[in-house]
């Protein structure tokens, strides 16, 4: 990562960090749920009709598991971004 990229990352992360952890985690989780849901419905279309593919992916158990994984990924992403931010701050 060159100096310009480091500065861009620091500036970008500072802006996101100011918004808070909860919105960051929720946004990450929502994006994960939507992407995985769409991909799974598209994959299910190969062997079942659209209505069946949609309804099978809307089952509460599957939705809850996607949300839990999305939230965990959001926290992990926050932690990794914070770690990189602190590391770059120390290099200044």
C-alpha positions as a Python dict, from the first residue, in 0.01 Angstrom:
ca = {
    (1, 'X'): (0, 0, 0),
    (2, 'X'): (156, 330, -103),
    (3, 'X'): (124, 656, 91),
    (4, 'X'): (-171, 781, -115),
    (5, 'X'): (-367, 459, -56),
    (6, 'X'): (-285, 475, 316),
    (7, 'X'): (-413, 831, 341),
    (8, 'X'): (-729, 741, 148),
    (9, 'X'): (-794, 445, 376),
    (10, 'X'): (-738, 654, 689),
    (11, 'X'): (-970, 928, 566),
    (12, 'X'): (-1236, 681, 456),
    (13, 'X'): (-1224, 477, 776),
    (14, 'X'): (-1235, 786, 998),
    (15, 'X'): (-1558, 892, 825),
    (16, 'X'): (-1715, 547, 865),
    (17, 'X'): (-1588, 512, 1220),
    (18, 'X'): (-1756, 837, 1324),
    (19, 'X'): (-2094, 691, 1222),
    (20, 'X'): (-2047, 414, 1477),
    (21, 'X'): (-2008, 40, 1503),
    (22, 'X'): (-2378, -53, 1503),
    (23, 'X'): (-2464, 111, 1168),
    (24, 'X'): (-2149, -37, 1014),
    (25, 'X'): (-2229, -389, 1135),
    (26, 'X'): (-2596, -363, 1035),
    (27, 'X'): (-2510, -231, 689),
    (28, 'X'): (-2258, -512, 639),
    (29, 'X'): (-2507, -773, 761),
    (30, 'X'): (-2785, -639, 538),
    (31, 'X'): (-2559, -642, 233),
    (32, 'X'): (-2449, -998, 312),
    (33, 'X'): (-2808, -1120, 358),
    (34, 'X'): (-2928, -964, 32),
    (35, 'X'): (-2635, -1092, -175),
    (36, 'X'): (-2650, -1445, -33),
    (37, 'X'): (-3030, -1457, -65),
    (38, 'X'): (-3021, -1352, -431),
    (39, 'X'): (-2740, -1593, -514),
    (40, 'X'): (-2913, -1887, -345),
    (41, 'X'): (-3242, -1815, -521),
    (42, 'X'): (-3060, -1799, -854),
    (43, 'X'): (-2881, -2126, -783),
    (44, 'X'): (-3208, -2293, -681),
    (45, 'X'): (-3364, -2189, -1011),
    (46, 'X'): (-3159, -2457, -1184),
    (47, 'X'): (-3366, -2735, -1028),
    (48, 'X'): (-3694, -2579, -912),
    (49, 'X'): (-3947, -2315, -1018),
    (50, 'X'): (-3905, -1953, -906),
    (51, 'X'): (-4184, -1967, -646),
    (52, 'X'): (-4032, -2274, -481),
    (53, 'X'): (-3681, -2129, -492),
    (54, 'X'): (-3805, -1808, -333),
    (55, 'X'): (-4015, -1974, -64),
    (56, 'X'): (-3743, -2220, 34),
    (57, 'X'): (-3499, -1932, 91),
    (58, 'X'): (-3754, -1730, 288),
    (59, 'X'): (-3786, -1994, 558),
    (60, 'X'): (-3728, -1830, 899),
    (61, 'X'): (-3452, -2072, 996),
    (62, 'X'): (-3254, -1989, 681),
    (63, 'X'): (-3311, -1616, 714),
    (64, 'X'): (-3204, -1613, 1079),
    (65, 'X'): (-2887, -1806, 1000),
    (66, 'X'): (-2803, -1559, 720),
    (67, 'X'): (-2858, -1265, 954),
    (68, 'X'): (-2642, -1420, 1228),
    (69, 'X'): (-2358, -1489, 985),
    (70, 'X'): (-2395, -1138, 840),
    (71, 'X'): (-2372, -977, 1185),
    (72, 'X'): (-2067, -1188, 1273),
    (73, 'X'): (-1902, -1084, 946),
    (74, 'X'): (-1986, -723, 1024),
    (75, 'X'): (-1812, -742, 1363),
    (76, 'X'): (-1516, -923, 1209),
    (77, 'X'): (-1488, -661, 935),
    (78, 'X'): (-1505, -380, 1194),
    (79, 'X'): (-1230, -544, 1398),
    (80, 'X'): (-1004, -592, 1094),
    (81, 'X'): (-1058, -236, 972),
    (82, 'X'): (-987, -97, 1321),
    (83, 'X'): (-671, -304, 1347),
    (84, 'X'): (-547, -181, 1010),
    (85, 'X'): (-640, 178, 1098),
    (86, 'X'): (-443, 165, 1425),
    (87, 'X'): (-146, 5, 1253),
    (88, 'X'): (-139, 281, 991),
    (89, 'X'): (-183, 548, 1259),
    (90, 'X'): (126, 414, 1439),
    (91, 'X'): (330, 435, 1118),
    (92, 'X'): (263, 808, 1081),
}
